[in-house]
């Protein structure tokens, strides 16, 4: 592990090169951040929980035939993935109004959306990830019109699959952020992670928040609820 070259350290993960140029090792860190990195803390076992949660979800997404980067979990905190050329795009899918959507449009949190809504954000720290539209995506050379259509279709497919997965464990999928990248053949695959850091997950019976909003909004400890999400996922068939 130590001899691997560190390619990138982000807010939640470290990315290492491996002996295979097409494969990366992702290490989930015990770090939690919010508010554009202004809030930051070390949190024991968070890396292991997210690595296990996202590994299980990507395995299920593979069963749903969603093309993705996941290869295998190699330790509590690490996994191997296909190396992608990531698009600098945060693709947000929403089923229920919450967060920045509620604020921007004045819609009460918890309002169900008649149909899912996709938003694009330009992944650019210096610009604080501004919301952008399809024309901006083309202008910024992030994707072509045809690729945007494909990305949106994929994002809706991921949404359908995730809604079903979470519904089966009593969780309402409010919204989430995903990232796509291109493999060496130019195919667009789902990359990055699907965890309670990147999704809003509400308990269907109690409306309890089972995600990072607890940390963002100082509502409580995330570790017990991440453990609960993992426990429920582990018990899917
Ligand atoms: P951030 O960069 O937002 O701080 P992370 O700490 O999660 O986020 O860093 C992980 C980085 O790895 C992200 O920039 C993400 O786009 C990138 N990434 C995710 N999956 C892959 C992949 N399969 N190949 C290459 N890069 C990836
Ligand atoms: N999200 C994320 N990373 C980001 C911004 C948002 O994973 O940098 C996720 C967030 O967890 C939520 C969804 O995307 O599930 C929509 O977030 P929103 O735009 O409401 O932003 P926030 O309220 O976090 O500012």
mmCIF file of C-alpha atoms and ligand atoms in Angstrom:
data_model
loop_
_atom_site.group_PDB
_atom_site.id
_atom_site.type_symbol
_atom_site.label_atom_id
_atom_site.label_comp_id
_atom_site.label_asym_id
_atom_site.label_seq_id
_atom_site.Cartn_x
_atom_site.Cartn_y
_atom_site.Cartn_z
ATOM 1 C CA UNK A 1 0.000 0.000 0.000
ATOM 2 C CA UNK A 2 2.742 2.488 0.997
ATOM 3 C CA UNK A 3 4.568 2.130 -2.301
ATOM 4 C CA UNK A 4 1.548 3.278 -4.297
ATOM 5 C CA UNK A 5 1.746 6.784 -5.701
ATOM 6 C CA UNK A 6 -0.750 9.245 -4.256
ATOM 7 C CA UNK A 7 -2.445 10.957 -7.187
ATOM 8 C CA UNK A 8 -4.932 13.138 -5.367
ATOM 9 C CA UNK A 9 -6.170 13.893 -1.873
ATOM 10 C CA UNK A 10 -9.663 15.346 -1.751
ATOM 11 C CA UNK A 11 -11.947 16.208 1.130
ATOM 12 C CA UNK A 12 -13.126 12.641 1.690
ATOM 13 C CA UNK A 13 -10.860 10.296 -0.252
ATOM 14 C CA UNK A 14 -7.288 9.646 -1.331
ATOM 15 C CA UNK A 15 -6.694 8.299 -4.821
ATOM 16 C CA UNK A 16 -3.633 6.114 -5.514
ATOM 17 C CA UNK A 17 -2.200 4.720 -8.727
ATOM 18 C CA UNK A 18 -1.774 0.941 -8.850
ATOM 19 C CA UNK A 19 0.456 -1.377 -10.899
ATOM 20 C CA UNK A 20 -2.322 -1.391 -13.500
ATOM 21 C CA UNK A 21 -2.544 2.012 -15.205
ATOM 22 C CA UNK A 22 -6.302 1.555 -15.698
ATOM 23 C CA UNK A 23 -7.008 0.829 -12.041
ATOM 24 C CA UNK A 24 -6.983 3.208 -9.069
ATOM 25 C CA UNK A 25 -7.117 2.516 -5.360
ATOM 26 C CA UNK A 26 -9.526 4.737 -3.455
ATOM 27 C CA UNK A 27 -9.024 5.177 0.273
ATOM 28 C CA UNK A 28 -11.939 6.595 2.249
ATOM 29 C CA UNK A 29 -10.730 8.963 4.968
ATOM 30 C CA UNK A 30 -12.083 9.628 8.449
ATOM 31 C CA UNK A 31 -12.780 13.216 7.512
ATOM 32 C CA UNK A 32 -16.079 15.020 7.200
ATOM 33 C CA UNK A 33 -16.511 18.449 5.626
ATOM 34 C CA UNK A 34 -19.386 20.782 4.856
ATOM 35 C CA UNK A 35 -20.142 24.339 3.786
ATOM 36 C CA UNK A 36 -17.619 24.341 0.953
ATOM 37 C CA UNK A 37 -14.899 22.976 3.257
ATOM 38 C CA UNK A 38 -15.365 25.683 5.912
ATOM 39 C CA UNK A 39 -16.501 23.035 8.402
ATOM 40 C CA UNK A 40 -14.108 20.110 8.789
ATOM 41 C CA UNK A 41 -13.574 17.363 11.351
ATOM 42 C CA UNK A 42 -11.882 14.011 11.812
ATOM 43 C CA UNK A 43 -14.453 11.347 12.615
ATOM 44 C CA UNK A 44 -13.347 7.831 13.530
ATOM 45 C CA UNK A 45 -14.817 5.008 11.413
ATOM 46 C CA UNK A 46 -16.515 7.340 8.909
ATOM 47 C CA UNK A 47 -14.160 6.245 6.114
ATOM 48 C CA UNK A 48 -14.837 2.566 6.745
ATOM 49 C CA UNK A 49 -18.590 3.129 6.877
ATOM 50 C CA UNK A 50 -18.695 5.068 3.602
ATOM 51 C CA UNK A 51 -16.390 2.607 1.830
ATOM 52 C CA UNK A 52 -18.639 -0.271 2.856
ATOM 53 C CA UNK A 53 -21.852 1.590 2.020
ATOM 54 C CA UNK A 54 -20.739 2.745 -1.435
ATOM 55 C CA UNK A 55 -19.268 -0.687 -2.238
ATOM 56 C CA UNK A 56 -22.586 -2.392 -1.481
ATOM 57 C CA UNK A 57 -24.529 0.198 -3.478
ATOM 58 C CA UNK A 58 -22.247 -0.030 -6.513
ATOM 59 C CA UNK A 59 -22.509 -3.831 -6.442
ATOM 60 C CA UNK A 60 -26.291 -3.528 -6.535
ATOM 61 C CA UNK A 61 -26.102 -0.854 -9.271
ATOM 62 C CA UNK A 62 -24.035 -3.307 -11.326
ATOM 63 C CA UNK A 63 -26.887 -5.820 -10.900
ATOM 64 C CA UNK A 64 -29.173 -3.089 -12.276
ATOM 65 C CA UNK A 65 -26.809 -2.845 -15.295
ATOM 66 C CA UNK A 66 -25.681 0.690 -14.485
ATOM 67 C CA UNK A 67 -22.201 0.985 -16.071
ATOM 68 C CA UNK A 68 -19.845 2.061 -13.287
ATOM 69 C CA UNK A 69 -16.221 2.203 -12.123
ATOM 70 C CA UNK A 70 -16.411 -0.162 -9.152
ATOM 71 C CA UNK A 71 -14.134 -3.230 -9.221
ATOM 72 C CA UNK A 72 -13.953 -4.498 -5.629
ATOM 73 C CA UNK A 73 -13.568 -3.572 -1.989
ATOM 74 C CA UNK A 74 -10.065 -4.531 -0.851
ATOM 75 C CA UNK A 75 -10.178 -3.516 2.818
ATOM 76 C CA UNK A 76 -12.464 -1.776 5.315
ATOM 77 C CA UNK A 77 -11.464 1.635 3.949
ATOM 78 C CA UNK A 78 -10.235 0.863 0.435
ATOM 79 C CA UNK A 79 -11.575 -0.182 -2.939
ATOM 80 C CA UNK A 80 -10.295 -0.635 -6.484
ATOM 81 C CA UNK A 81 -11.985 1.289 -9.290
ATOM 82 C CA UNK A 82 -11.514 1.755 -13.023
ATOM 83 C CA UNK A 83 -9.529 4.867 -13.705
ATOM 84 C CA UNK A 84 -11.782 7.454 -15.333
ATOM 85 C CA UNK A 85 -11.274 10.845 -16.852
ATOM 86 C CA UNK A 86 -13.775 12.596 -14.594
ATOM 87 C CA UNK A 87 -16.128 15.212 -16.011
ATOM 88 C CA UNK A 88 -15.941 18.328 -13.785
ATOM 89 C CA UNK A 89 -19.641 18.052 -13.145
ATOM 90 C CA UNK A 90 -21.743 17.382 -10.077
ATOM 91 C CA UNK A 91 -24.975 15.838 -11.277
ATOM 92 C CA UNK A 92 -27.704 16.326 -8.669
ATOM 93 C CA UNK A 93 -30.982 14.421 -8.911
ATOM 94 C CA UNK A 94 -33.892 15.482 -6.729
ATOM 95 C CA UNK A 95 -37.108 13.669 -5.826
ATOM 96 C CA UNK A 96 -38.137 15.857 -2.896
ATOM 97 C CA UNK A 97 -37.392 19.547 -2.324
ATOM 98 C CA UNK A 98 -34.547 20.155 0.127
ATOM 99 C CA UNK A 99 -31.311 22.036 0.681
ATOM 100 C CA UNK A 100 -30.205 24.575 -1.913
ATOM 101 C CA UNK A 101 -33.231 23.814 -4.128
ATOM 102 C CA UNK A 102 -35.642 24.790 -1.359
ATOM 103 C CA UNK A 103 -33.649 27.911 -0.584
ATOM 104 C CA UNK A 104 -33.192 29.024 -4.189
ATOM 105 C CA UNK A 105 -36.798 28.487 -5.251
ATOM 106 C CA UNK A 106 -38.627 29.067 -1.969
ATOM 107 C CA UNK A 107 -40.139 25.568 -1.872
ATOM 108 C CA UNK A 108 -40.656 24.026 1.575
ATOM 109 C CA UNK A 109 -38.296 21.166 2.423
ATOM 110 C CA UNK A 110 -40.103 17.857 2.097
ATOM 111 C CA UNK A 111 -42.318 18.934 -0.826
ATOM 112 C CA UNK A 112 -42.428 15.964 -3.223
ATOM 113 C CA UNK A 113 -41.462 16.845 -6.803
ATOM 114 C CA UNK A 114 -43.935 15.777 -9.492
ATOM 115 C CA UNK A 115 -41.046 14.315 -11.467
ATOM 116 C CA UNK A 116 -37.348 14.029 -10.694
ATOM 117 C CA UNK A 117 -35.269 17.119 -11.425
ATOM 118 C CA UNK A 118 -31.653 17.088 -12.602
ATOM 119 C CA UNK A 119 -29.247 19.928 -11.918
ATOM 120 C CA UNK A 120 -25.678 20.391 -13.075
ATOM 121 C CA UNK A 121 -23.023 22.090 -10.969
ATOM 122 C CA UNK A 122 -19.608 23.000 -12.364
ATOM 123 C CA UNK A 123 -17.048 21.197 -10.166
ATOM 124 C CA UNK A 124 -14.634 24.056 -9.600
ATOM 125 C CA UNK A 125 -13.447 24.881 -6.077
ATOM 126 C CA UNK A 126 -12.290 28.403 -6.977
ATOM 127 C CA UNK A 127 -15.783 29.218 -8.279
ATOM 128 C CA UNK A 128 -17.534 27.320 -5.429
ATOM 129 C CA UNK A 129 -19.241 24.811 -7.768
ATOM 130 C CA UNK A 130 -21.808 27.125 -9.436
ATOM 131 C CA UNK A 131 -25.069 25.744 -10.822
ATOM 132 C CA UNK A 132 -24.969 25.630 -14.629
ATOM 133 C CA UNK A 133 -27.271 24.616 -17.485
ATOM 134 C CA UNK A 134 -26.804 22.387 -20.530
ATOM 135 C CA UNK A 135 -25.512 25.249 -22.682
ATOM 136 C CA UNK A 136 -22.866 26.058 -20.083
ATOM 137 C CA UNK A 137 -21.817 22.393 -20.025
ATOM 138 C CA UNK A 138 -21.265 22.513 -23.794
ATOM 139 C CA UNK A 139 -19.600 25.947 -23.643
ATOM 140 C CA UNK A 140 -17.189 24.743 -20.950
ATOM 141 C CA UNK A 141 -16.346 21.724 -23.132
ATOM 142 C CA UNK A 142 -17.399 19.336 -20.374
ATOM 143 C CA UNK A 143 -19.720 17.299 -22.604
ATOM 144 C CA UNK A 144 -21.422 17.432 -25.991
ATOM 145 C CA UNK A 145 -25.187 17.695 -26.464
ATOM 146 C CA UNK A 146 -25.319 13.961 -27.183
ATOM 147 C CA UNK A 147 -23.283 13.195 -24.072
ATOM 148 C CA UNK A 148 -25.560 15.399 -21.959
ATOM 149 C CA UNK A 149 -28.544 13.350 -23.124
ATOM 150 C CA UNK A 150 -26.689 10.172 -22.163
ATOM 151 C CA UNK A 151 -25.637 11.580 -18.774
ATOM 152 C CA UNK A 152 -29.207 12.616 -17.965
ATOM 153 C CA UNK A 153 -30.566 9.218 -19.004
ATOM 154 C CA UNK A 154 -27.962 7.478 -16.851
ATOM 155 C CA UNK A 155 -28.669 9.788 -13.908
ATOM 156 C CA UNK A 156 -32.393 8.982 -14.100
ATOM 157 C CA UNK A 157 -31.570 5.252 -14.282
ATOM 158 C CA UNK A 158 -29.364 5.587 -11.201
ATOM 159 C CA UNK A 159 -32.218 7.434 -9.500
ATOM 160 C CA UNK A 160 -34.736 4.687 -10.327
ATOM 161 C CA UNK A 161 -32.360 2.022 -9.013
ATOM 162 C CA UNK A 162 -31.444 3.952 -5.856
ATOM 163 C CA UNK A 163 -35.087 4.766 -5.075
ATOM 164 C CA UNK A 164 -35.872 1.044 -5.177
ATOM 165 C CA UNK A 165 -32.804 0.040 -3.162
ATOM 166 C CA UNK A 166 -33.488 2.563 -0.408
ATOM 167 C CA UNK A 167 -37.257 1.990 -0.437
ATOM 168 C CA UNK A 168 -36.595 -1.677 0.286
ATOM 169 C CA UNK A 169 -34.829 -0.673 3.505
ATOM 170 C CA UNK A 170 -37.373 1.925 4.615
ATOM 171 C CA UNK A 171 -35.510 4.991 3.374
ATOM 172 C CA UNK A 172 -36.800 7.840 1.205
ATOM 173 C CA UNK A 173 -34.245 9.037 -1.335
ATOM 174 C CA UNK A 174 -34.698 12.812 -1.244
ATOM 175 C CA UNK A 175 -31.782 13.820 -3.480
ATOM 176 C CA UNK A 176 -28.197 12.916 -4.314
ATOM 177 C CA UNK A 177 -25.079 13.964 -6.188
ATOM 178 C CA UNK A 178 -23.210 11.721 -8.588
ATOM 179 C CA UNK A 179 -20.212 12.124 -10.875
ATOM 180 C CA UNK A 180 -19.452 10.576 -14.239
ATOM 181 C CA UNK A 181 -16.199 9.968 -16.067
ATOM 182 C CA UNK A 182 -14.934 8.480 -19.313
ATOM 183 C CA UNK A 183 -12.977 5.249 -19.519
ATOM 184 C CA UNK A 184 -10.170 4.635 -22.005
ATOM 185 C CA UNK A 185 -12.737 3.759 -24.689
ATOM 186 C CA UNK A 186 -14.609 7.033 -24.183
ATOM 187 C CA UNK A 187 -17.531 5.281 -22.479
ATOM 188 C CA UNK A 188 -19.313 7.332 -19.822
ATOM 189 C CA UNK A 189 -19.394 5.451 -16.500
ATOM 190 C CA UNK A 190 -20.723 6.314 -13.072
ATOM 191 C CA UNK A 191 -17.756 7.084 -10.812
ATOM 192 C CA UNK A 192 -17.031 8.518 -7.370
ATOM 193 C CA UNK A 193 -19.329 7.450 -4.503
ATOM 194 C CA UNK A 194 -22.910 6.987 -3.345
ATOM 195 C CA UNK A 195 -22.997 7.445 0.425
ATOM 196 C CA UNK A 196 -24.906 9.371 3.103
ATOM 197 C CA UNK A 197 -22.314 12.124 2.450
ATOM 198 C CA UNK A 198 -23.697 12.571 -1.059
ATOM 199 C CA UNK A 199 -27.379 11.661 -0.634
ATOM 200 C CA UNK A 200 -30.233 12.933 1.489
ATOM 201 C CA UNK A 201 -31.806 9.891 3.092
ATOM 202 C CA UNK A 202 -34.910 10.188 5.285
ATOM 203 C CA UNK A 203 -36.360 7.355 7.300
ATOM 204 C CA UNK A 204 -39.763 6.555 5.742
ATOM 205 C CA UNK A 205 -41.528 6.071 9.079
ATOM 206 C CA UNK A 206 -39.984 8.767 11.240
ATOM 207 C CA UNK A 207 -38.520 11.232 8.708
ATOM 208 C CA UNK A 208 -35.281 10.974 10.708
ATOM 209 C CA UNK A 209 -32.297 12.290 8.729
ATOM 210 C CA UNK A 210 -29.865 9.468 7.960
ATOM 211 C CA UNK A 211 -27.264 11.593 6.164
ATOM 212 C CA UNK A 212 -24.697 14.388 6.317
ATOM 213 C CA UNK A 213 -27.332 17.073 6.946
ATOM 214 C CA UNK A 214 -26.950 16.102 10.628
ATOM 215 C CA UNK A 215 -23.396 17.434 10.447
ATOM 216 C CA UNK A 216 -24.102 20.344 8.066
ATOM 217 C CA UNK A 217 -26.861 21.642 10.316
ATOM 218 C CA UNK A 218 -25.427 20.628 13.722
ATOM 219 C CA UNK A 219 -28.360 18.296 14.327
ATOM 220 C CA UNK A 220 -26.446 15.342 15.777
ATOM 221 C CA UNK A 221 -23.854 12.622 15.360
ATOM 222 C CA UNK A 222 -23.620 11.090 11.869
ATOM 223 C CA UNK A 223 -21.792 7.896 12.841
ATOM 224 C CA UNK A 224 -24.792 6.074 14.400
ATOM 225 C CA UNK A 225 -27.001 6.864 11.408
ATOM 226 C CA UNK A 226 -24.328 5.876 8.847
ATOM 227 C CA UNK A 227 -24.040 2.601 10.823
ATOM 228 C CA UNK A 228 -27.801 2.201 10.574
ATOM 229 C CA UNK A 229 -27.754 2.760 6.784
ATOM 230 C CA UNK A 230 -24.975 0.159 6.455
ATOM 231 C CA UNK A 231 -26.842 -2.277 8.722
ATOM 232 C CA UNK A 232 -29.993 -2.010 6.606
ATOM 233 C CA UNK A 233 -28.064 -2.333 3.310
ATOM 234 C CA UNK A 234 -26.284 -5.421 4.619
ATOM 235 C CA UNK A 235 -29.648 -7.049 5.233
ATOM 236 C CA UNK A 236 -30.916 -6.695 1.649
ATOM 237 C CA UNK A 237 -31.507 -10.337 0.641
HETATM 238 P P1 LIG B 1 -13.304 16.287 -3.635
HETATM 239 O O1 LIG B 1 -12.385 16.267 -4.826
HETATM 240 O O2 LIG B 1 -14.638 16.873 -3.977
HETATM 241 O O3 LIG B 1 -12.691 16.853 -2.408
HETATM 242 P P2 LIG B 1 -13.063 13.466 -2.833
HETATM 243 O O4 LIG B 1 -12.276 13.618 -1.600
HETATM 244 O O5 LIG B 1 -14.210 12.540 -2.815
HETATM 245 O O6 LIG B 1 -13.736 14.797 -3.348
HETATM 246 O O7 LIG B 1 -12.048 13.085 -3.983
HETATM 247 C C1 LIG B 1 -12.210 12.053 -4.844
HETATM 248 C C2 LIG B 1 -11.851 12.538 -6.225
HETATM 249 O O8 LIG B 1 -11.693 11.398 -7.070
HETATM 250 C C3 LIG B 1 -12.936 13.397 -6.858
HETATM 251 O O9 LIG B 1 -12.354 14.539 -7.434
HETATM 252 C C4 LIG B 1 -13.572 12.496 -7.916
HETATM 253 O O10 LIG B 1 -14.011 13.220 -9.053
HETATM 254 C C5 LIG B 1 -12.386 11.592 -8.280
HETATM 255 N N1 LIG B 1 -12.786 10.269 -8.771
HETATM 256 C C6 LIG B 1 -13.828 9.498 -8.372
HETATM 257 N N2 LIG B 1 -13.876 8.331 -9.041
HETATM 258 C C7 LIG B 1 -12.830 8.333 -9.902
HETATM 259 C C8 LIG B 1 -12.350 7.417 -10.898
HETATM 260 N N3 LIG B 1 -12.941 6.257 -11.115
HETATM 261 N N4 LIG B 1 -11.251 7.782 -11.621
HETATM 262 C C9 LIG B 1 -10.635 8.976 -11.394
HETATM 263 N N5 LIG B 1 -11.035 9.880 -10.475
HETATM 264 C C10 LIG B 1 -12.126 9.579 -9.733
HETATM 265 N N1 LIG B 2 -24.076 17.224 -2.606
HETATM 266 C C1 LIG B 2 -22.857 16.610 -2.558
HETATM 267 N N2 LIG B 2 -21.728 17.362 -2.708
HETATM 268 C C2 LIG B 2 -21.776 18.692 -2.911
HETATM 269 C C3 LIG B 2 -23.041 19.336 -2.963
HETATM 270 C C4 LIG B 2 -24.182 18.555 -2.792
HETATM 271 O O1 LIG B 2 -22.768 15.395 -2.405
HETATM 272 O O2 LIG B 2 -20.714 19.322 -3.068
HETATM 273 C C5 LIG B 2 -25.301 16.417 -2.455
HETATM 274 C C6 LIG B 2 -26.002 16.672 -1.124
HETATM 275 O O3 LIG B 2 -25.610 15.707 -0.175
HETATM 276 C C7 LIG B 2 -27.461 16.481 -1.488
HETATM 277 C C8 LIG B 2 -27.549 16.876 -2.963
HETATM 278 O O4 LIG B 2 -26.221 16.811 -3.455
HETATM 279 O O5 LIG B 2 -27.816 15.116 -1.376
HETATM 280 C C9 LIG B 2 -28.110 18.256 -3.196
HETATM 281 O O6 LIG B 2 -27.420 19.184 -2.416
HETATM 282 P P1 LIG B 2 -27.880 20.726 -2.363
HETATM 283 O O7 LIG B 2 -27.718 21.328 -3.711
HETATM 284 O O8 LIG B 2 -29.225 20.815 -1.762
HETATM 285 O O9 LIG B 2 -26.781 21.389 -1.503
HETATM 286 P P2 LIG B 2 -26.608 21.772 0.031
HETATM 287 O O10 LIG B 2 -27.931 21.908 0.669
HETATM 288 O O11 LIG B 2 -25.780 20.654 0.541
HETATM 289 O O12 LIG B 2 -25.870 23.053 -0.083
#
